[in-house]
Amino acid sequence: MNLARRERLALCDLAQEVGRSAGTRCGDWDAGDLVAHLLVRERSPLGALGIAVGPLSGLADRAMARLQEQPYDVLVERLRSPGLTPYALPPVEVLANTLEYLVHHEDLLRGQPDWAPRSLAAADLDLVWRLVGVSGRMLVRPADVPVRVVRSDTGASTTLRRGADPVVVTGPVVEVTLFLFGRAAVRDVVLDGPDDRVDALRSASLGI
């Protein structure tokens, strides 16, 4: 089973355990909002358009609100499978869902008062790092500064935005990923570079 599917199932298990009103690290969303968001992204073309295009965000909000009129347990069970959508195709699932479900699983996990860091297998970390190299170029675009990321376990680096005097973001793979998705509460992530560029990266609305 690929990492995207494992993260999906683990997220659903946790969502079932903590309940609809449990907190997350995804803004002011609770677990119910997070589950609804993921269902809209995969199963509502208009709602997904609202997620991708800021001015159309009302489409996503309305689709999420309609979903949340249904029992929470039903929504969680529905989320356990991508259903008859393009996300069920393994190549699409890996490319489009690995980081999405990893980040949102961490959002829900870290929203709980008793959360503890978890460890991913080396092969999973390598996959996440490769996907960061692909998606990261878009994630850092709002900062408009050169960015290079370095994984602290191996020293491997990837340039996300070219240019002289880049901001160098160093840390564990999952923590760097969360930072690039706009999560402020990350552990052991260090930013080096010109102060104005570091400030620009820290203050930018990173992510999708």
PDB file of C-alpha atoms in Angstrom:
ATOM      1  CA  MET A   1       0.000   0.000   0.000  1.00  0.00           C
ATOM      2  CA  ASN A   2       1.457   3.356  -0.991  1.00  0.00           C
ATOM      3  CA  LEU A   3       2.116   6.157   1.496  1.00  0.00           C
ATOM      4  CA  ALA A   4      -0.787   8.290   0.277  1.00  0.00           C
ATOM      5  CA  ARG A   5      -3.276   5.507   1.002  1.00  0.00           C
ATOM      6  CA  ARG A   6      -1.694   4.707   4.368  1.00  0.00           C
ATOM      7  CA  GLU A   7      -1.844   8.360   5.415  1.00  0.00           C
ATOM      8  CA  ARG A   8      -5.480   8.523   4.303  1.00  0.00           C
ATOM      9  CA  LEU A   9      -6.426   5.523   6.413  1.00  0.00           C
ATOM     10  CA  ALA A  10      -4.434   6.723   9.417  1.00  0.00           C
ATOM     11  CA  LEU A  11      -6.085  10.139   9.187  1.00  0.00           C
ATOM     12  CA  CYS A  12      -9.518   8.496   9.075  1.00  0.00           C
ATOM     13  CA  ASP A  13      -8.707   6.292  12.060  1.00  0.00           C
ATOM     14  CA  LEU A  14      -7.615   9.333  14.039  1.00  0.00           C
ATOM     15  CA  ALA A  15     -10.609  11.395  12.904  1.00  0.00           C
ATOM     16  CA  GLN A  16     -12.927   8.633  14.092  1.00  0.00           C
ATOM     17  CA  GLU A  17     -11.103   8.433  17.412  1.00  0.00           C
ATOM     18  CA  VAL A  18     -11.010  12.149  18.271  1.00  0.00           C
ATOM     19  CA  GLY A  19     -14.442  13.152  16.959  1.00  0.00           C
ATOM     20  CA  ARG A  20     -15.858  15.927  14.863  1.00  0.00           C
ATOM     21  CA  SER A  21     -15.038  18.885  17.105  1.00  0.00           C
ATOM     22  CA  ALA A  22     -11.392  17.970  17.711  1.00  0.00           C
ATOM     23  CA  GLY A  23      -8.906  20.710  16.962  1.00  0.00           C
ATOM     24  CA  THR A  24      -6.390  20.766  14.124  1.00  0.00           C
ATOM     25  CA  ARG A  25      -3.354  22.816  13.132  1.00  0.00           C
ATOM     26  CA  CYS A  26      -5.070  23.829   9.888  1.00  0.00           C
ATOM     27  CA  GLY A  27      -6.216  27.338  10.755  1.00  0.00           C
ATOM     28  CA  ASP A  28      -9.458  27.355  12.729  1.00  0.00           C
ATOM     29  CA  TRP A  29     -10.740  24.113  11.237  1.00  0.00           C
ATOM     30  CA  ASP A  30     -11.875  21.243  13.407  1.00  0.00           C
ATOM     31  CA  ALA A  31     -11.775  17.584  12.388  1.00  0.00           C
ATOM     32  CA  GLY A  32     -15.179  17.854  10.721  1.00  0.00           C
ATOM     33  CA  ASP A  33     -13.991  20.733   8.552  1.00  0.00           C
ATOM     34  CA  LEU A  34     -10.859  18.830   7.584  1.00  0.00           C
ATOM     35  CA  VAL A  35     -12.762  15.689   6.570  1.00  0.00           C
ATOM     36  CA  ALA A  36     -15.252  17.770   4.580  1.00  0.00           C
ATOM     37  CA  HIS A  37     -12.442  19.635   2.820  1.00  0.00           C
ATOM     38  CA  LEU A  38     -10.800  16.399   1.698  1.00  0.00           C
ATOM     39  CA  LEU A  39     -14.084  14.992   0.414  1.00  0.00           C
ATOM     40  CA  VAL A  40     -14.870  18.184  -1.493  1.00  0.00           C
ATOM     41  CA  ARG A  41     -11.391  18.194  -3.024  1.00  0.00           C
ATOM     42  CA  GLU A  42     -11.823  14.672  -4.378  1.00  0.00           C
ATOM     43  CA  ARG A  43     -15.514  14.340  -5.106  1.00  0.00           C
ATOM     44  CA  SER A  44     -16.939  17.773  -5.912  1.00  0.00           C
ATOM     45  CA  PRO A  45     -15.566  19.289  -9.142  1.00  0.00           C
ATOM     46  CA  LEU A  46     -17.065  22.708  -8.432  1.00  0.00           C
ATOM     47  CA  GLY A  47     -15.977  22.628  -4.819  1.00  0.00           C
ATOM     48  CA  ALA A  48     -12.472  21.584  -5.842  1.00  0.00           C
ATOM     49  CA  LEU A  49     -12.371  24.574  -8.180  1.00  0.00           C
ATOM     50  CA  GLY A  50     -13.186  26.747  -5.193  1.00  0.00           C
ATOM     51  CA  ILE A  51     -10.254  25.249  -3.296  1.00  0.00           C
ATOM     52  CA  ALA A  52      -7.845  25.883  -6.160  1.00  0.00           C
ATOM     53  CA  VAL A  53      -9.021  29.369  -7.167  1.00  0.00           C
ATOM     54  CA  GLY A  54      -9.165  31.882  -4.335  1.00  0.00           C
ATOM     55  CA  PRO A  55     -11.909  34.156  -5.745  1.00  0.00           C
ATOM     56  CA  LEU A  56     -14.163  31.090  -6.071  1.00  0.00           C
ATOM     57  CA  SER A  57     -13.622  29.900  -2.500  1.00  0.00           C
ATOM     58  CA  GLY A  58     -17.326  30.302  -1.783  1.00  0.00           C
ATOM     59  CA  LEU A  59     -17.952  27.218  -3.923  1.00  0.00           C
ATOM     60  CA  ALA A  60     -15.767  25.155  -1.598  1.00  0.00           C
ATOM     61  CA  ASP A  61     -17.287  26.687   1.527  1.00  0.00           C
ATOM     62  CA  ARG A  62     -20.823  25.875   0.411  1.00  0.00           C
ATOM     63  CA  ALA A  63     -19.885  22.338  -0.621  1.00  0.00           C
ATOM     64  CA  MET A  64     -18.246  21.753   2.761  1.00  0.00           C
ATOM     65  CA  ALA A  65     -21.264  23.137   4.603  1.00  0.00           C
ATOM     66  CA  ARG A  66     -23.613  20.808   2.713  1.00  0.00           C
ATOM     67  CA  LEU A  67     -21.445  17.809   3.516  1.00  0.00           C
ATOM     68  CA  GLN A  68     -21.341  18.645   7.200  1.00  0.00           C
ATOM     69  CA  GLU A  69     -25.101  18.306   7.411  1.00  0.00           C
ATOM     70  CA  GLN A  70     -24.456  14.551   7.161  1.00  0.00           C
ATOM     71  CA  PRO A  71     -23.383  12.348  10.084  1.00  0.00           C
ATOM     72  CA  TYR A  72     -19.680  12.656  10.798  1.00  0.00           C
ATOM     73  CA  ASP A  73     -19.132   8.891  10.929  1.00  0.00           C
ATOM     74  CA  VAL A  74     -20.581   8.568   7.435  1.00  0.00           C
ATOM     75  CA  LEU A  75     -18.199  11.210   6.096  1.00  0.00           C
ATOM     76  CA  VAL A  76     -15.159   9.598   7.690  1.00  0.00           C
ATOM     77  CA  GLU A  77     -16.045   6.200   6.231  1.00  0.00           C
ATOM     78  CA  ARG A  78     -16.559   7.757   2.807  1.00  0.00           C
ATOM     79  CA  LEU A  79     -13.126   9.349   3.005  1.00  0.00           C
ATOM     80  CA  ARG A  80     -11.425   5.986   3.586  1.00  0.00           C
ATOM     81  CA  SER A  81     -11.502   5.335  -0.174  1.00  0.00           C
ATOM     82  CA  PRO A  82     -10.974   7.715  -3.110  1.00  0.00           C
ATOM     83  CA  GLY A  83     -13.979   6.067  -4.753  1.00  0.00           C
ATOM     84  CA  LEU A  84     -14.454   6.210  -8.512  1.00  0.00           C
ATOM     85  CA  THR A  85     -12.321   9.292  -8.999  1.00  0.00           C
ATOM     86  CA  PRO A  86      -8.975   9.933 -10.729  1.00  0.00           C
ATOM     87  CA  TYR A  87      -7.390   9.819  -7.269  1.00  0.00           C
ATOM     88  CA  ALA A  88      -7.952   6.049  -7.268  1.00  0.00           C
ATOM     89  CA  LEU A  89      -5.347   5.675 -10.037  1.00  0.00           C
ATOM     90  CA  PRO A  90      -2.031   4.839  -8.342  1.00  0.00           C
ATOM     91  CA  PRO A  91       0.145   7.380 -10.230  1.00  0.00           C
ATOM     92  CA  VAL A  92      -2.366  10.157  -9.559  1.00  0.00           C
ATOM     93  CA  GLU A  93      -2.778   9.077  -5.965  1.00  0.00           C
ATOM     94  CA  VAL A  94       0.955   9.203  -5.309  1.00  0.00           C
ATOM     95  CA  LEU A  95       1.516  12.559  -7.003  1.00  0.00           C
ATOM     96  CA  ALA A  96      -1.616  14.366  -5.832  1.00  0.00           C
ATOM     97  CA  ASN A  97      -2.373  12.819  -2.463  1.00  0.00           C
ATOM     98  CA  THR A  98       0.863  11.892  -0.711  1.00  0.00           C
ATOM     99  CA  LEU A  99       1.690  15.367   0.558  1.00  0.00           C
ATOM    100  CA  GLU A 100      -1.975  16.339   0.934  1.00  0.00           C
ATOM    101  CA  TYR A 101      -2.761  13.493   3.300  1.00  0.00           C
ATOM    102  CA  LEU A 102       0.584  13.595   5.084  1.00  0.00           C
ATOM    103  CA  VAL A 103       0.142  17.285   5.908  1.00  0.00           C
ATOM    104  CA  HIS A 104      -3.503  16.983   6.931  1.00  0.00           C
ATOM    105  CA  HIS A 105      -2.807  13.875   9.012  1.00  0.00           C
ATOM    106  CA  GLU A 106      -0.159  15.896  10.842  1.00  0.00           C
ATOM    107  CA  ASP A 107      -2.623  18.802  11.152  1.00  0.00           C
ATOM    108  CA  LEU A 108      -5.078  16.572  12.965  1.00  0.00           C
ATOM    109  CA  LEU A 109      -2.448  14.719  14.970  1.00  0.00           C
ATOM    110  CA  ARG A 110      -0.781  17.909  16.209  1.00  0.00           C
ATOM    111  CA  GLY A 111      -4.112  19.445  17.083  1.00  0.00           C
ATOM    112  CA  GLN A 112      -4.492  16.960  19.933  1.00  0.00           C
ATOM    113  CA  PRO A 113      -3.131  17.826  23.385  1.00  0.00           C
ATOM    114  CA  ASP A 114      -1.338  14.496  23.812  1.00  0.00           C
ATOM    115  CA  TRP A 115       0.238  14.278  20.356  1.00  0.00           C
ATOM    116  CA  ALA A 116       3.740  12.891  19.945  1.00  0.00           C
ATOM    117  CA  PRO A 117       6.093  13.006  16.953  1.00  0.00           C
ATOM    118  CA  ARG A 118       6.042   9.917  14.763  1.00  0.00           C
ATOM    119  CA  SER A 119       8.718   8.334  12.598  1.00  0.00           C
ATOM    120  CA  LEU A 120       8.366   7.519   8.917  1.00  0.00           C
ATOM    121  CA  ALA A 121      10.315   4.789   7.155  1.00  0.00           C
ATOM    122  CA  ALA A 122      13.337   5.890   5.146  1.00  0.00           C
ATOM    123  CA  ALA A 123      11.649   4.984   1.847  1.00  0.00           C
ATOM    124  CA  ASP A 124       8.619   7.095   2.774  1.00  0.00           C
ATOM    125  CA  LEU A 125      10.819  10.057   3.665  1.00  0.00           C
ATOM    126  CA  ASP A 126      12.634   9.725   0.339  1.00  0.00           C
ATOM    127  CA  LEU A 127       9.318   9.797  -1.523  1.00  0.00           C
ATOM    128  CA  VAL A 128       8.123  12.840   0.410  1.00  0.00           C
ATOM    129  CA  TRP A 129      11.394  14.607  -0.358  1.00  0.00           C
ATOM    130  CA  ARG A 130      11.084  13.897  -4.088  1.00  0.00           C
ATOM    131  CA  LEU A 131       7.541  15.255  -4.089  1.00  0.00           C
ATOM    132  CA  VAL A 132       8.649  18.354  -2.181  1.00  0.00           C
ATOM    133  CA  GLY A 133      11.099  18.973  -5.005  1.00  0.00           C
ATOM    134  CA  VAL A 134       8.181  18.973  -7.444  1.00  0.00           C
ATOM    135  CA  SER A 135       5.465  20.766  -5.472  1.00  0.00           C
ATOM    136  CA  GLY A 136       7.750  23.058  -3.511  1.00  0.00           C
ATOM    137  CA  ARG A 137       8.329  25.348  -6.478  1.00  0.00           C
ATOM    138  CA  MET A 138       4.681  26.334  -6.381  1.00  0.00           C
ATOM    139  CA  LEU A 139       4.473  26.386  -2.592  1.00  0.00           C
ATOM    140  CA  VAL A 140       7.182  29.043  -2.179  1.00  0.00           C
ATOM    141  CA  ARG A 141       6.083  31.224  -5.083  1.00  0.00           C
ATOM    142  CA  PRO A 142       4.223  33.737  -2.854  1.00  0.00           C
ATOM    143  CA  ALA A 143       7.483  34.645  -1.086  1.00  0.00           C
ATOM    144  CA  ASP A 144       9.170  35.717  -4.347  1.00  0.00           C
ATOM    145  CA  VAL A 145      12.660  34.958  -3.016  1.00  0.00           C
ATOM    146  CA  PRO A 146      15.198  32.259  -3.925  1.00  0.00           C
ATOM    147  CA  VAL A 147      14.742  29.172  -1.755  1.00  0.00           C
ATOM    148  CA  ARG A 148      16.755  26.016  -1.213  1.00  0.00           C
ATOM    149  CA  VAL A 149      15.671  23.244   1.147  1.00  0.00           C
ATOM    150  CA  VAL A 150      18.003  20.818   2.930  1.00  0.00           C
ATOM    151  CA  ARG A 151      16.996  17.639   4.732  1.00  0.00           C
ATOM    152  CA  SER A 152      18.872  17.431   7.996  1.00  0.00           C
ATOM    153  CA  ASP A 153      19.089  13.629   8.095  1.00  0.00           C
ATOM    154  CA  THR A 154      21.069  13.207   4.873  1.00  0.00           C
ATOM    155  CA  GLY A 155      22.185  16.687   3.839  1.00  0.00           C
ATOM    156  CA  ALA A 156      20.458  16.337   0.466  1.00  0.00           C
ATOM    157  CA  SER A 157      19.276  19.655  -0.940  1.00  0.00           C
ATOM    158  CA  THR A 158      16.811  20.849  -3.554  1.00  0.00           C
ATOM    159  CA  THR A 159      16.459  24.288  -5.102  1.00  0.00           C
ATOM    160  CA  LEU A 160      12.833  25.388  -5.175  1.00  0.00           C
ATOM    161  CA  ARG A 161      13.375  28.878  -6.566  1.00  0.00           C
ATOM    162  CA  ARG A 162      16.610  29.848  -8.275  1.00  0.00           C
ATOM    163  CA  GLY A 163      18.593  32.974  -7.561  1.00  0.00           C
ATOM    164  CA  ALA A 164      21.615  34.326  -5.754  1.00  0.00           C
ATOM    165  CA  ASP A 165      21.711  34.392  -1.953  1.00  0.00           C
ATOM    166  CA  PRO A 166      18.774  32.035  -1.377  1.00  0.00           C
ATOM    167  CA  VAL A 167      17.021  31.385   1.882  1.00  0.00           C
ATOM    168  CA  VAL A 168      18.185  27.932   2.984  1.00  0.00           C
ATOM    169  CA  VAL A 169      15.530  25.982   4.884  1.00  0.00           C
ATOM    170  CA  THR A 170      17.032  23.064   6.829  1.00  0.00           C
ATOM    171  CA  GLY A 171      15.190  20.497   8.896  1.00  0.00           C
ATOM    172  CA  PRO A 172      13.632  17.035   9.085  1.00  0.00           C
ATOM    173  CA  VAL A 173      11.741  16.056   5.941  1.00  0.00           C
ATOM    174  CA  VAL A 174       8.243  16.165   7.435  1.00  0.00           C
ATOM    175  CA  GLU A 175       8.903  19.431   9.278  1.00  0.00           C
ATOM    176  CA  VAL A 176      10.236  21.123   6.135  1.00  0.00           C
ATOM    177  CA  THR A 177       7.182  19.879   4.255  1.00  0.00           C
ATOM    178  CA  LEU A 178       4.844  21.340   6.863  1.00  0.00           C
ATOM    179  CA  PHE A 179       6.714  24.648   6.755  1.00  0.00           C
ATOM    180  CA  LEU A 180       6.337  24.819   2.968  1.00  0.00           C
ATOM    181  CA  PHE A 181       2.614  24.209   3.357  1.00  0.00           C
ATOM    182  CA  GLY A 182       2.373  27.248   5.606  1.00  0.00           C
ATOM    183  CA  ARG A 183       2.365  25.570   9.008  1.00  0.00           C
ATOM    184  CA  ALA A 184       4.099  27.818  11.516  1.00  0.00           C
ATOM    185  CA  ALA A 185       4.398  25.354  14.407  1.00  0.00           C
ATOM    186  CA  VAL A 186       7.232  23.154  13.147  1.00  0.00           C
ATOM    187  CA  ARG A 187      10.180  21.632  14.995  1.00  0.00           C
ATOM    188  CA  ASP A 188      13.901  21.913  14.278  1.00  0.00           C
ATOM    189  CA  VAL A 189      13.541  23.971  11.094  1.00  0.00           C
ATOM    190  CA  VAL A 190      16.258  26.589  10.582  1.00  0.00           C
ATOM    191  CA  LEU A 191      16.177  29.410   8.030  1.00  0.00           C
ATOM    192  CA  ASP A 192      19.470  30.959   6.905  1.00  0.00           C
ATOM    193  CA  GLY A 193      20.046  33.756   4.436  1.00  0.00           C
ATOM    194  CA  PRO A 194      19.709  37.528   4.024  1.00  0.00           C
ATOM    195  CA  ASP A 195      17.471  38.878   6.769  1.00  0.00           C
ATOM    196  CA  ASP A 196      15.030  40.571   4.403  1.00  0.00           C
ATOM    197  CA  ARG A 197      14.579  37.381   2.416  1.00  0.00           C
ATOM    198  CA  VAL A 198      14.173  35.238   5.513  1.00  0.00           C
ATOM    199  CA  ASP A 199      11.521  37.672   6.737  1.00  0.00           C
ATOM    200  CA  ALA A 200       9.787  37.561   3.348  1.00  0.00           C
ATOM    201  CA  LEU A 201       9.659  33.771   3.418  1.00  0.00           C
ATOM    202  CA  ARG A 202       8.435  33.639   7.012  1.00  0.00           C
ATOM    203  CA  SER A 203       5.675  36.176   6.387  1.00  0.00           C
ATOM    204  CA  ALA A 204       4.498  34.818   3.026  1.00  0.00           C
ATOM    205  CA  SER A 205       1.306  32.802   2.684  1.00  0.00           C
ATOM    206  CA  LEU A 206       3.035  29.590   1.689  1.00  0.00           C
ATOM    207  CA  GLY A 207       1.180  26.545   0.463  1.00  0.00           C
ATOM    208  CA  ILE A 208      -1.643  25.895  -1.949  1.00  0.00           C
TER     209      ILE A 208
END
